[in-house]
Short mmCIF file of C-alpha atoms and ligand atoms in Angstrom, two decimals:
data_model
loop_
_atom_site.label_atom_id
_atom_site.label_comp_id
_atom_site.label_asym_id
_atom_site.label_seq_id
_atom_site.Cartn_x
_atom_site.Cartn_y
_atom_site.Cartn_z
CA UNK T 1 42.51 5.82 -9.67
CA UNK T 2 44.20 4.48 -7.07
CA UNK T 3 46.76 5.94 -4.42
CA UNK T 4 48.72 4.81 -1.71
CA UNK T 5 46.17 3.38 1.27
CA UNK T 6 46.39 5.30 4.58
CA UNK T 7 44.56 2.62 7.43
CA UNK T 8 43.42 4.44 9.92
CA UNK T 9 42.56 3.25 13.52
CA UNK T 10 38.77 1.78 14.03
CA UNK T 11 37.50 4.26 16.82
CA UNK T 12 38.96 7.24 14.27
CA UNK T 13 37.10 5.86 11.81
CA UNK T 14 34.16 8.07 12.63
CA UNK T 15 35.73 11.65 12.48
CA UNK T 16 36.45 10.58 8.76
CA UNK T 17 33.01 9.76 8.18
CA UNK T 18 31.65 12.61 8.82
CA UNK T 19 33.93 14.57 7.05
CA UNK T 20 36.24 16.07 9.46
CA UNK T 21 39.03 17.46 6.99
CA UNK T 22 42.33 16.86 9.48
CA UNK T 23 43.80 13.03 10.41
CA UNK T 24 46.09 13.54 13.28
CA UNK T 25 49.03 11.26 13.17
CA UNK T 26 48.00 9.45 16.24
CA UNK T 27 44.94 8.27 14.22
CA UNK T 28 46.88 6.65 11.69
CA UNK T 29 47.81 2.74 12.14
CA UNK T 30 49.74 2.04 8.83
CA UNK T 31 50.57 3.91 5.52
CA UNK T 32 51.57 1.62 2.64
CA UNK T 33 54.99 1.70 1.43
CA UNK T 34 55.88 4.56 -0.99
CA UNK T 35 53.85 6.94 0.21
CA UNK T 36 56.12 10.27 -0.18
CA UNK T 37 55.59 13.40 1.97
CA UNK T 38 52.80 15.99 0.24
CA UNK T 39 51.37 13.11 -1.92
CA UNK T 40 47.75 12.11 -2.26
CA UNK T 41 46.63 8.78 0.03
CA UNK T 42 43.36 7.05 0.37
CA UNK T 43 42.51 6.87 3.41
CA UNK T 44 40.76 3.22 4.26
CA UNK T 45 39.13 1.87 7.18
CA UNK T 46 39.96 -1.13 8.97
CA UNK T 47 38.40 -3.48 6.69
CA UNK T 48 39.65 -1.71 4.05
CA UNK T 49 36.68 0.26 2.83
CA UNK T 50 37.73 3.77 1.06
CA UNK T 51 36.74 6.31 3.30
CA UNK T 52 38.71 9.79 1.63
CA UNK T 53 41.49 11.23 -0.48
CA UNK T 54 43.78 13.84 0.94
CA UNK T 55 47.27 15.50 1.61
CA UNK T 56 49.77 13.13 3.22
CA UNK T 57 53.00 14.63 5.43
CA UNK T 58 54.15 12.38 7.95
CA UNK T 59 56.29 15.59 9.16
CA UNK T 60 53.13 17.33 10.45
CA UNK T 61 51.13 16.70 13.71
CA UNK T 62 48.10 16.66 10.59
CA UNK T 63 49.54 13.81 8.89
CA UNK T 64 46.98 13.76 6.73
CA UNK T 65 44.29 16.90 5.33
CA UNK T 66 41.56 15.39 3.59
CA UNK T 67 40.19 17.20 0.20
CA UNK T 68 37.57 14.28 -0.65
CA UNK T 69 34.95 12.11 0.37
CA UNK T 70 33.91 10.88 -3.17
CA UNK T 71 36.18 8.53 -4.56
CA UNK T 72 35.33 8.98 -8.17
CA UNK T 73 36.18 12.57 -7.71
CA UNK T 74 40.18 12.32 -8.88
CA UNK T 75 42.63 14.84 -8.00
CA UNK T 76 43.76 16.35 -10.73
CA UNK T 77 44.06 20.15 -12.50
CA UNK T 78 40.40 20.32 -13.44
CA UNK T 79 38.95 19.45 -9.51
CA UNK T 80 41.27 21.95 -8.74
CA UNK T 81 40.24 24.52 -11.20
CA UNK T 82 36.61 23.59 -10.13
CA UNK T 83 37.08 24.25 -6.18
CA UNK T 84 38.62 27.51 -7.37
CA UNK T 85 36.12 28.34 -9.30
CA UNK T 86 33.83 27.37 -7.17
CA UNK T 87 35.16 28.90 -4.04
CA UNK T 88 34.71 32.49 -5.71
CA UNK T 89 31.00 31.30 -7.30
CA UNK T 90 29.58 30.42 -3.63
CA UNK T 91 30.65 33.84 -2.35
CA UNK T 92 29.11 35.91 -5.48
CA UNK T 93 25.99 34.11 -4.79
CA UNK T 94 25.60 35.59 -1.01
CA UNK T 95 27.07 39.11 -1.75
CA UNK T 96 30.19 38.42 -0.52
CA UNK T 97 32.25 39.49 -3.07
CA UNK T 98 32.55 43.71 -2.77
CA UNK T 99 33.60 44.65 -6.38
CA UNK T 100 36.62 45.58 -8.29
CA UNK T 101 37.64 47.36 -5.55
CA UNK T 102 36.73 46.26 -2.99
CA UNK T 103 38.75 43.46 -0.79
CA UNK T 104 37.34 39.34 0.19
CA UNK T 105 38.65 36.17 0.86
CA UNK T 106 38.26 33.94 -1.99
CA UNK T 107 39.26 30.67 -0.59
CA UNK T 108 39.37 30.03 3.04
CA UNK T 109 40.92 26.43 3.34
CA UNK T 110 39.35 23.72 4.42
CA UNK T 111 36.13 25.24 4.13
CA UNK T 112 37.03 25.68 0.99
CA UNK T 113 38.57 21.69 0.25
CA UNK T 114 41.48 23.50 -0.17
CA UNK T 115 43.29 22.67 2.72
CA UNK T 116 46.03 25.16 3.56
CA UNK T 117 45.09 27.10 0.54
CA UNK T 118 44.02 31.03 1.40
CA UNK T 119 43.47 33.41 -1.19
CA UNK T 120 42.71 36.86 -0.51
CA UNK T 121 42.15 39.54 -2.74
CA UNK T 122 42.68 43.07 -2.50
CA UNK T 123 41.05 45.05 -5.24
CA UNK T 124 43.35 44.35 -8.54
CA UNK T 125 45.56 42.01 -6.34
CA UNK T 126 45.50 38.31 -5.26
CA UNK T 127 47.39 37.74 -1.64
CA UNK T 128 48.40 33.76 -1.64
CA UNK T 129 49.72 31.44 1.24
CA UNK T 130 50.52 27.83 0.68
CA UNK T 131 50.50 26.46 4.57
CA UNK T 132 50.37 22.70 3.56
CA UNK T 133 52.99 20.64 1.76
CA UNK T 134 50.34 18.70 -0.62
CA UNK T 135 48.33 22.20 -1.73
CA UNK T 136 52.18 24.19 -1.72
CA UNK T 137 53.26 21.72 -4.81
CA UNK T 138 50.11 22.99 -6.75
CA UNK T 139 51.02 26.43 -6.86
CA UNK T 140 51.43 27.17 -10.08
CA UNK T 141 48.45 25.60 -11.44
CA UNK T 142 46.35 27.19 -8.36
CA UNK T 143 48.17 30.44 -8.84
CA UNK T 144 47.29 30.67 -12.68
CA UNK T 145 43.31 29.56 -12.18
CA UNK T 146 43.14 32.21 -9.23
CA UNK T 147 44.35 35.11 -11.64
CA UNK T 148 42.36 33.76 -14.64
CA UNK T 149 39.16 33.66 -12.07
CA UNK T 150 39.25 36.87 -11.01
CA UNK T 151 41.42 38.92 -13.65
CA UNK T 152 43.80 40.16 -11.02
CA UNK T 153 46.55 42.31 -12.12
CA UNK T 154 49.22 40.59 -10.18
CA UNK T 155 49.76 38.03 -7.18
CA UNK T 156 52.18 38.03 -4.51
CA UNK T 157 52.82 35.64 -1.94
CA UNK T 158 52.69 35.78 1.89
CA UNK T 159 53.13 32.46 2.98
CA UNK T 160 55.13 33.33 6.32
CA UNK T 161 53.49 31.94 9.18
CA UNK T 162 54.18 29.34 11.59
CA UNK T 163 51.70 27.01 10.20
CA UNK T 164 54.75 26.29 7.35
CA UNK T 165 57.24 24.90 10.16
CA UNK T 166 54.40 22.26 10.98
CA UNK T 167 54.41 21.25 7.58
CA UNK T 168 58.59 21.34 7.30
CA UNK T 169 58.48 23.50 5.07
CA UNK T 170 60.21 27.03 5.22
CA UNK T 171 58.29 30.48 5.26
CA UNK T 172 58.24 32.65 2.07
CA UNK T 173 56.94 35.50 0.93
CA UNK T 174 57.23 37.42 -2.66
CA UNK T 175 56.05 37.79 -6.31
CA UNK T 176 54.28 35.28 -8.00
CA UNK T 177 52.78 36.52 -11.05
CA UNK T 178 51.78 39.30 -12.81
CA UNK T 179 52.09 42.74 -11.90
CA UNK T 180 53.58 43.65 -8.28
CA UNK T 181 51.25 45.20 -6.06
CA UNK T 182 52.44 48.39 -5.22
CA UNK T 183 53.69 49.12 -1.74
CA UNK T 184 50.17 50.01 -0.51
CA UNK T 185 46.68 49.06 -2.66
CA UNK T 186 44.00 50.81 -1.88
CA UNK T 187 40.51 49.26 -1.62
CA UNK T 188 37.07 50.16 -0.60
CA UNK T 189 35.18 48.81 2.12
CA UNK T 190 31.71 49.79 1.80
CA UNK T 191 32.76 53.48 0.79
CA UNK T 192 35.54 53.64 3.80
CA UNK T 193 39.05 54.08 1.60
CA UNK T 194 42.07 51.73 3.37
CA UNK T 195 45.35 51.33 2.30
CA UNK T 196 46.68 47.94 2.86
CA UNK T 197 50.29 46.90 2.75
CA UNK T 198 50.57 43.51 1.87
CA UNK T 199 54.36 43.28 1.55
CA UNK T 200 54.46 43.72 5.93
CA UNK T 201 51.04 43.75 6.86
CA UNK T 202 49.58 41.62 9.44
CA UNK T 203 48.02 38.37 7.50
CA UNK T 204 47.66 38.93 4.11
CA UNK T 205 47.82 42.40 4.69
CA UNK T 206 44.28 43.08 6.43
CA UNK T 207 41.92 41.76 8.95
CA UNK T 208 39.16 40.81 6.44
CA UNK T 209 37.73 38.69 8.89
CA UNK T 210 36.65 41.69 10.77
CA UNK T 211 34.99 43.55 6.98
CA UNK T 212 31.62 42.99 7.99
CA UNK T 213 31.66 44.27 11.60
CA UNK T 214 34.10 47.42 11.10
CA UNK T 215 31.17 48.14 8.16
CA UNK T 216 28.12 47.15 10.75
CA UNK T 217 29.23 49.18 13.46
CA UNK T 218 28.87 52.43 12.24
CA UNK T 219 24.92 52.19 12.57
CA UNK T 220 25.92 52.03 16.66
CA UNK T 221 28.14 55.58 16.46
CA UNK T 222 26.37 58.22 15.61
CA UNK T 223 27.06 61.38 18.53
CA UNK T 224 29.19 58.76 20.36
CA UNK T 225 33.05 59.35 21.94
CA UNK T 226 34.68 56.22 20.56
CA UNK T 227 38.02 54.40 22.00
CA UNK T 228 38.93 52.27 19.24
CA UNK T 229 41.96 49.47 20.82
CA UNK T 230 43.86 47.25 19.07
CA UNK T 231 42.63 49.67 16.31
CA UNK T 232 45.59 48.19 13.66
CA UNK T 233 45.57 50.18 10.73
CA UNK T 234 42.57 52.13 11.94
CA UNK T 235 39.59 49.98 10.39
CA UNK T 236 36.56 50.09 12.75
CA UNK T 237 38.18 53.94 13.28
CA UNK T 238 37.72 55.17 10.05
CA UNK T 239 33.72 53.08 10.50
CA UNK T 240 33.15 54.54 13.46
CA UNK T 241 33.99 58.38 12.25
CA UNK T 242 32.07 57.40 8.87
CA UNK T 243 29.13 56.50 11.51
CA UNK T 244 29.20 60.06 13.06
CA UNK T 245 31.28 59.47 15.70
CA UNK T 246 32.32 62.74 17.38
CA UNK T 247 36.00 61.78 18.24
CA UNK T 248 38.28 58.55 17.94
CA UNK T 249 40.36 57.82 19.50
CA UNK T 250 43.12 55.16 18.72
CA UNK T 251 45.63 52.61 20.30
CA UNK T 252 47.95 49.99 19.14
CA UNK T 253 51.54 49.14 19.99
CA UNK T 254 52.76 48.92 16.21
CA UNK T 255 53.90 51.88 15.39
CA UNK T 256 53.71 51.10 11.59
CA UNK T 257 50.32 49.85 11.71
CA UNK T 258 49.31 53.20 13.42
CA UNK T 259 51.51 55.36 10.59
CA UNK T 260 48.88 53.72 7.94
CA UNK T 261 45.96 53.97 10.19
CA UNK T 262 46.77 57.78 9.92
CA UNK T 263 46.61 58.03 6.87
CA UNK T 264 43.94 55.84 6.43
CA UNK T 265 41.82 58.44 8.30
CA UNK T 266 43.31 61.56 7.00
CA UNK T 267 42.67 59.07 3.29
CA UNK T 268 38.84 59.38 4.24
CA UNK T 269 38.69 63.09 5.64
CA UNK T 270 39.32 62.24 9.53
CA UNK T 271 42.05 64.46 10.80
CA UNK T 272 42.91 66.69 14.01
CA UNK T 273 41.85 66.73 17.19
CA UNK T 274 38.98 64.89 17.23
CA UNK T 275 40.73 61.71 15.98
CA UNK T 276 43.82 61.10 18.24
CA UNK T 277 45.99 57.88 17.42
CA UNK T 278 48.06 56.61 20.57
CA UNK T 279 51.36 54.30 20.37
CA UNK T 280 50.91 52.55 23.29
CA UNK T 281 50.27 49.38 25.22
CA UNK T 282 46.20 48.89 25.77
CA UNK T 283 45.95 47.96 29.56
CA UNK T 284 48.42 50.33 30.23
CA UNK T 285 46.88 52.93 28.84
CA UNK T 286 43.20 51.41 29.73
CA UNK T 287 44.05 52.02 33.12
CA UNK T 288 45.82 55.40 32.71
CA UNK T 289 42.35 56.49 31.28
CA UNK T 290 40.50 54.71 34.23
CA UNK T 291 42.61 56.49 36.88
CA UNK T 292 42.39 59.83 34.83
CA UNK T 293 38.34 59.60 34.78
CA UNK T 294 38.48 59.61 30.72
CA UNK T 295 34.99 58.30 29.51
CA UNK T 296 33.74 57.18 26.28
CA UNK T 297 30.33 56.33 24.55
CA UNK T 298 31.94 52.93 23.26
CA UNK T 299 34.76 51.01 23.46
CA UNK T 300 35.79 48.44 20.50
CA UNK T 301 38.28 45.65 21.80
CA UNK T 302 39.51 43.73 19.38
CA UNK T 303 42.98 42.13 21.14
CA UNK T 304 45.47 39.72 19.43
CA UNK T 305 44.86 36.15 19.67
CA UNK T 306 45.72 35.78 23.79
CA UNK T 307 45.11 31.57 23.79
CA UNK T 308 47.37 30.24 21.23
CA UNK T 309 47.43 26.51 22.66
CA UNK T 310 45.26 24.84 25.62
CA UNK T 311 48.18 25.18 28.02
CA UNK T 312 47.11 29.31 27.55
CA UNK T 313 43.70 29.04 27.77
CA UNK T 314 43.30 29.95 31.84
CA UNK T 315 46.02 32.55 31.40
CA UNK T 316 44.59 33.95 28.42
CA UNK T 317 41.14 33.86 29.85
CA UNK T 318 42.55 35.87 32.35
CA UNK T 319 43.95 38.57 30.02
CA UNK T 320 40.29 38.27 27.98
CA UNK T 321 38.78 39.53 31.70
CA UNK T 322 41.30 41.94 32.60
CA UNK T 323 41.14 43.82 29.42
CA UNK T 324 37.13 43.94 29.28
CA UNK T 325 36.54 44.93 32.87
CA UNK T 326 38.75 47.98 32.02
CA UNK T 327 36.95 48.70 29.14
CA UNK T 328 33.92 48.44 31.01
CA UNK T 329 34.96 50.78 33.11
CA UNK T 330 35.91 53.59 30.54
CA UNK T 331 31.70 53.50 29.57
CA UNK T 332 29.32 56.31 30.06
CA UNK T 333 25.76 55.41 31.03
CA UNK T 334 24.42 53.71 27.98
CA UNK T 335 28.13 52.79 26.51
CA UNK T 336 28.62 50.09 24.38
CA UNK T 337 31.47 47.84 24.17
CA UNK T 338 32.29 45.73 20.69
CA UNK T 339 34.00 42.85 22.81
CA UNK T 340 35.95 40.26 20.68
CA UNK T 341 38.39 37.34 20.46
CA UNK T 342 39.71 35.26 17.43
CA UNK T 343 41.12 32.95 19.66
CA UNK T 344 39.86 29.58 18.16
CA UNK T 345 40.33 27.85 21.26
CA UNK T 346 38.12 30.17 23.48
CA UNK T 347 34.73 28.81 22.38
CA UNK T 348 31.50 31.52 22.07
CA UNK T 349 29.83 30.17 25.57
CA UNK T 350 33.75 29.92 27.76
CA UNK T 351 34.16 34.10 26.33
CA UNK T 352 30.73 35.13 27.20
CA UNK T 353 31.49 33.75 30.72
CA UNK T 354 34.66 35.51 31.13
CA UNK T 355 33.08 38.60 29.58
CA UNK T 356 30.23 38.14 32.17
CA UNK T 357 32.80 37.82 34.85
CA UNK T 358 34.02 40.59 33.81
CA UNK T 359 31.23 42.67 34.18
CA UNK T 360 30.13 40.97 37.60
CA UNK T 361 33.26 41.77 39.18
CA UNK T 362 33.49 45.63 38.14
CA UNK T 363 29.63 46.14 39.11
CA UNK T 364 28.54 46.53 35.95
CA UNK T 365 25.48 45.55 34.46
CA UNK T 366 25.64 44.81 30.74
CA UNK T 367 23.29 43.50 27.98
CA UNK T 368 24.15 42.17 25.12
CA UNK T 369 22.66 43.60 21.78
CA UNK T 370 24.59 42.04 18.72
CA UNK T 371 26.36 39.27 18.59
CA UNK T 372 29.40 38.80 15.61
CA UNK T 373 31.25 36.33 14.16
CA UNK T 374 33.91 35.99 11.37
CA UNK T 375 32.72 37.02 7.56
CA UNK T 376 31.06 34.82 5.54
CA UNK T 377 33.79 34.52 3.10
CA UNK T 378 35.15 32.88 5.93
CA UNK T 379 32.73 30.04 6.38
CA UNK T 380 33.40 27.17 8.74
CA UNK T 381 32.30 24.05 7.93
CA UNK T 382 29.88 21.93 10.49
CA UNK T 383 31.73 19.07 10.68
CA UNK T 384 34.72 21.29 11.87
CA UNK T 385 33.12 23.89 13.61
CA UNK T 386 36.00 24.75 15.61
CA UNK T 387 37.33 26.84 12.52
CA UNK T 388 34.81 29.49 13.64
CA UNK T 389 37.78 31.31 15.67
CA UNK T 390 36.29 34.76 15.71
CA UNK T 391 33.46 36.10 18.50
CA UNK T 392 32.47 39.13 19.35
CA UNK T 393 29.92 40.66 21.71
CA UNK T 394 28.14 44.07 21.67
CA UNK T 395 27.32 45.03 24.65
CA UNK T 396 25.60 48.17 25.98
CA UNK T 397 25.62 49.40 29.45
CA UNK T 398 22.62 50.93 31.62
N1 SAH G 1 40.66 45.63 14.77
C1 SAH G 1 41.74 45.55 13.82
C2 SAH G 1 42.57 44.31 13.97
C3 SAH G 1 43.25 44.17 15.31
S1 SAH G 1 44.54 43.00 15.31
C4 SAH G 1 41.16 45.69 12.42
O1 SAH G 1 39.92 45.65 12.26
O2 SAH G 1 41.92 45.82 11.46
C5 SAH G 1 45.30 43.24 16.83
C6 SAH G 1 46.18 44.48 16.94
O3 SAH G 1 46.63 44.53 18.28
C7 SAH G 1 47.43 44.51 16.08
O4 SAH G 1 47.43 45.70 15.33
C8 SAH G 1 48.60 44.57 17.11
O5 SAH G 1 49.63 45.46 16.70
C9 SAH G 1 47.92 45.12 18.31
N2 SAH G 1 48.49 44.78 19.63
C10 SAH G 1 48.93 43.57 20.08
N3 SAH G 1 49.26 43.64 21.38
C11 SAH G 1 49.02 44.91 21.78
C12 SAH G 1 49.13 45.62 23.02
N4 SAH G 1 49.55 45.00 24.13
N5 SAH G 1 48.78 46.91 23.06
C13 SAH G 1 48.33 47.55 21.96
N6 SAH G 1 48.18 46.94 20.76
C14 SAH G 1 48.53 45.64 20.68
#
């Protein structure tokens, strides 16, 4: 089967080659007439050789997202079916899927093929958002699969992020099949109970990136004062109490997301004084604590995405240091500090460095003892490794 050809410019030729899903427009040297926005193209060389099949949208600054690199593969409802099916297969087969009740991402993307496709479920409930124009017409046929897959009760839609604009398409959110979720689901993350909203949650609802390292820190918290920041709706709180912490405290600015990470502790039998939760700013209050000569046994940071384009990276680099040297300086003798960023464009080595400066310039002297990345049902694919967005440190003082 043929589609419209996409040529694309020799010394971009390459990138293709070795399967790097995204063509940026600047790449492209001619698309051949009747090419519509969100159809498939085959995207040739300059002799003309086939090189791969993906989304076309001349709107985006990704005018193309390539799905294939196998041109007797054909796009159609089966292949799709198939990467579904698939998707959910790969991640039974390395434990990745929790359970009934339990909450994973079931298709992360490109990683995936399924570019601008996520799926996320939470126990009983599929979470969906459709963030490129090609992949946004298949949703009912991707929607129906997804809940025939997995034999969720319902789906509901969240596909209100910027990443829609770039695509020219608007943001929407709401049912999509089945069952509504009800205004909070409840899952279980290896035994911790959260409630997740996904209506008005951040993401789909929940930082599921984050699953594996809220559950693996609570080996590191036995005994320990813990100052959970950025704590959202109290994850790596309710981990670090399960881990025998002897008090948590935490901080965010939403006061929502700290309403359910109340509850979310009170849900798993953490309540009173031992397990403050502060509406506040976190340097602010980092320093309040500082000044005040408030000490903890660790510190988790896990701050909003501070570099959202290169022109931020110094500045947020900046913000990366300021917020770590305070943390640093919060630690007891022996401390540790779970350090991260899921800012894509800060790569592992540049946040090390600024977490190193960090420590140089407040004295400190740190090791590092763990070192964490995103969860494996979000897998990044080598020829796009820049997809692996989340880092984290843990880091133990003397
Ligand atoms: N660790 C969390 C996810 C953190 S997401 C988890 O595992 O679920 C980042 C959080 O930072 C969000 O909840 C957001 O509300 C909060 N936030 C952003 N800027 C902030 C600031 N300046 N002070 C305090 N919290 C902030």
């Amino acid at each position: 089967m043929n589609f419209a050809a996409c040529r694309i410019k020799r010394d971009r030729e390459k990138s293709v080659r070795n399967r790097h899903p995204w063509i940026y427009s600047g790449a492209i040297q001619e698309v051949e007439a009747g090419a519509a926005p969100g159809d498939v193209v085959d995207v040739v060389g300059q002799e003309g050789e086939w090189l791969g099949r993906g989304f076309y949208n001349p709107a985006s600054e990704i005018a193309v997202h390539l799905f294939s690199w196998d041109r007797a593969e054909t796009p159609c409802d089966a292949l799709w079916a198939g990467r579904l099916a698939r998707a959910l297969e790969l991640r039974r087969s390395i434990g990745a899927d929790p359970g009934p009740d339990g909450a994973f991402r079931m298709v992360h993307s490109d990683s995936d093929l399924l570019p601008g496709l996520v799926v996320d479920r939470y126990a009983g409930f599929l979470v969906f958002q459709f963030l490129v124009l090609g992949m946004d017409r298949l949703k009912d046929l991707v929607v129906a699969e997804a809940m025939k897959l997995t034999g969720a009760k319902g789906a509901w839609e969240r596909s209100d992020t910027d990443a829609r604009g770039k695509e020219g398409m608007g943001r929407t959110h709401g049912p999509l099949a089945g069952e509504e979720p009800p205004v909070e689901i409840e899952i279980d993350e290896a035994g911790a109970r959260l409630l997740v909203d996904v209506r008005n949650g951040h993401k789909t609802g929940f930082y599921l990136d984050q699953a594996k390292n809220r559950i693996g820190s609570r080996a590191f918290m036995r005994g320990r004062k813990v100052l959970n920041c950025f704590c959202y709706t109290g994850g790596f709180s309710v981990s670090a109490a399960m881990g025998g912490a002897v008090s948590v405290t935490s901080v965010d600015s939403s006061r929502p997301a700290l309403e359910t990470a109340a509850r979310n502790m009170e849900l798993n039998g953490f309540s009173g004084e031992a397990f403050p939760l502060v509406n506040a700013d976190v340097p602010s209050c980092l320093r309040r604590m500082r000044d005040e000569g408030v000490r903890f046994d660790a510190v988790i940071l896990d701050p909003p995405r501070y570099v959202a384009n290169r022109d931020a990276l110094q500045r947020g680099a900046r913000a990366y240091k300021d917020i770590n040297m305070l943390a640093m300086s919060l630690l007891e003798p022996g401390g540790l500090l779970f350090t991260f960023s899921c800012s894509g464009l800060m790569g592992e080595e540049l946040f090390q460095k600024v977490v190193f400066s960090a420590s140089a310039d407040s004295g400190r002297n740190m090791r590092i003892v763990g070192r964490l990345a995103q969860a494996p049902d979000h897998p990044v694919l080598l020829s796009y490794p820049q997809a692996g967005y989340l880092k984290g440190l843990i880091l133990q003082g003397k």
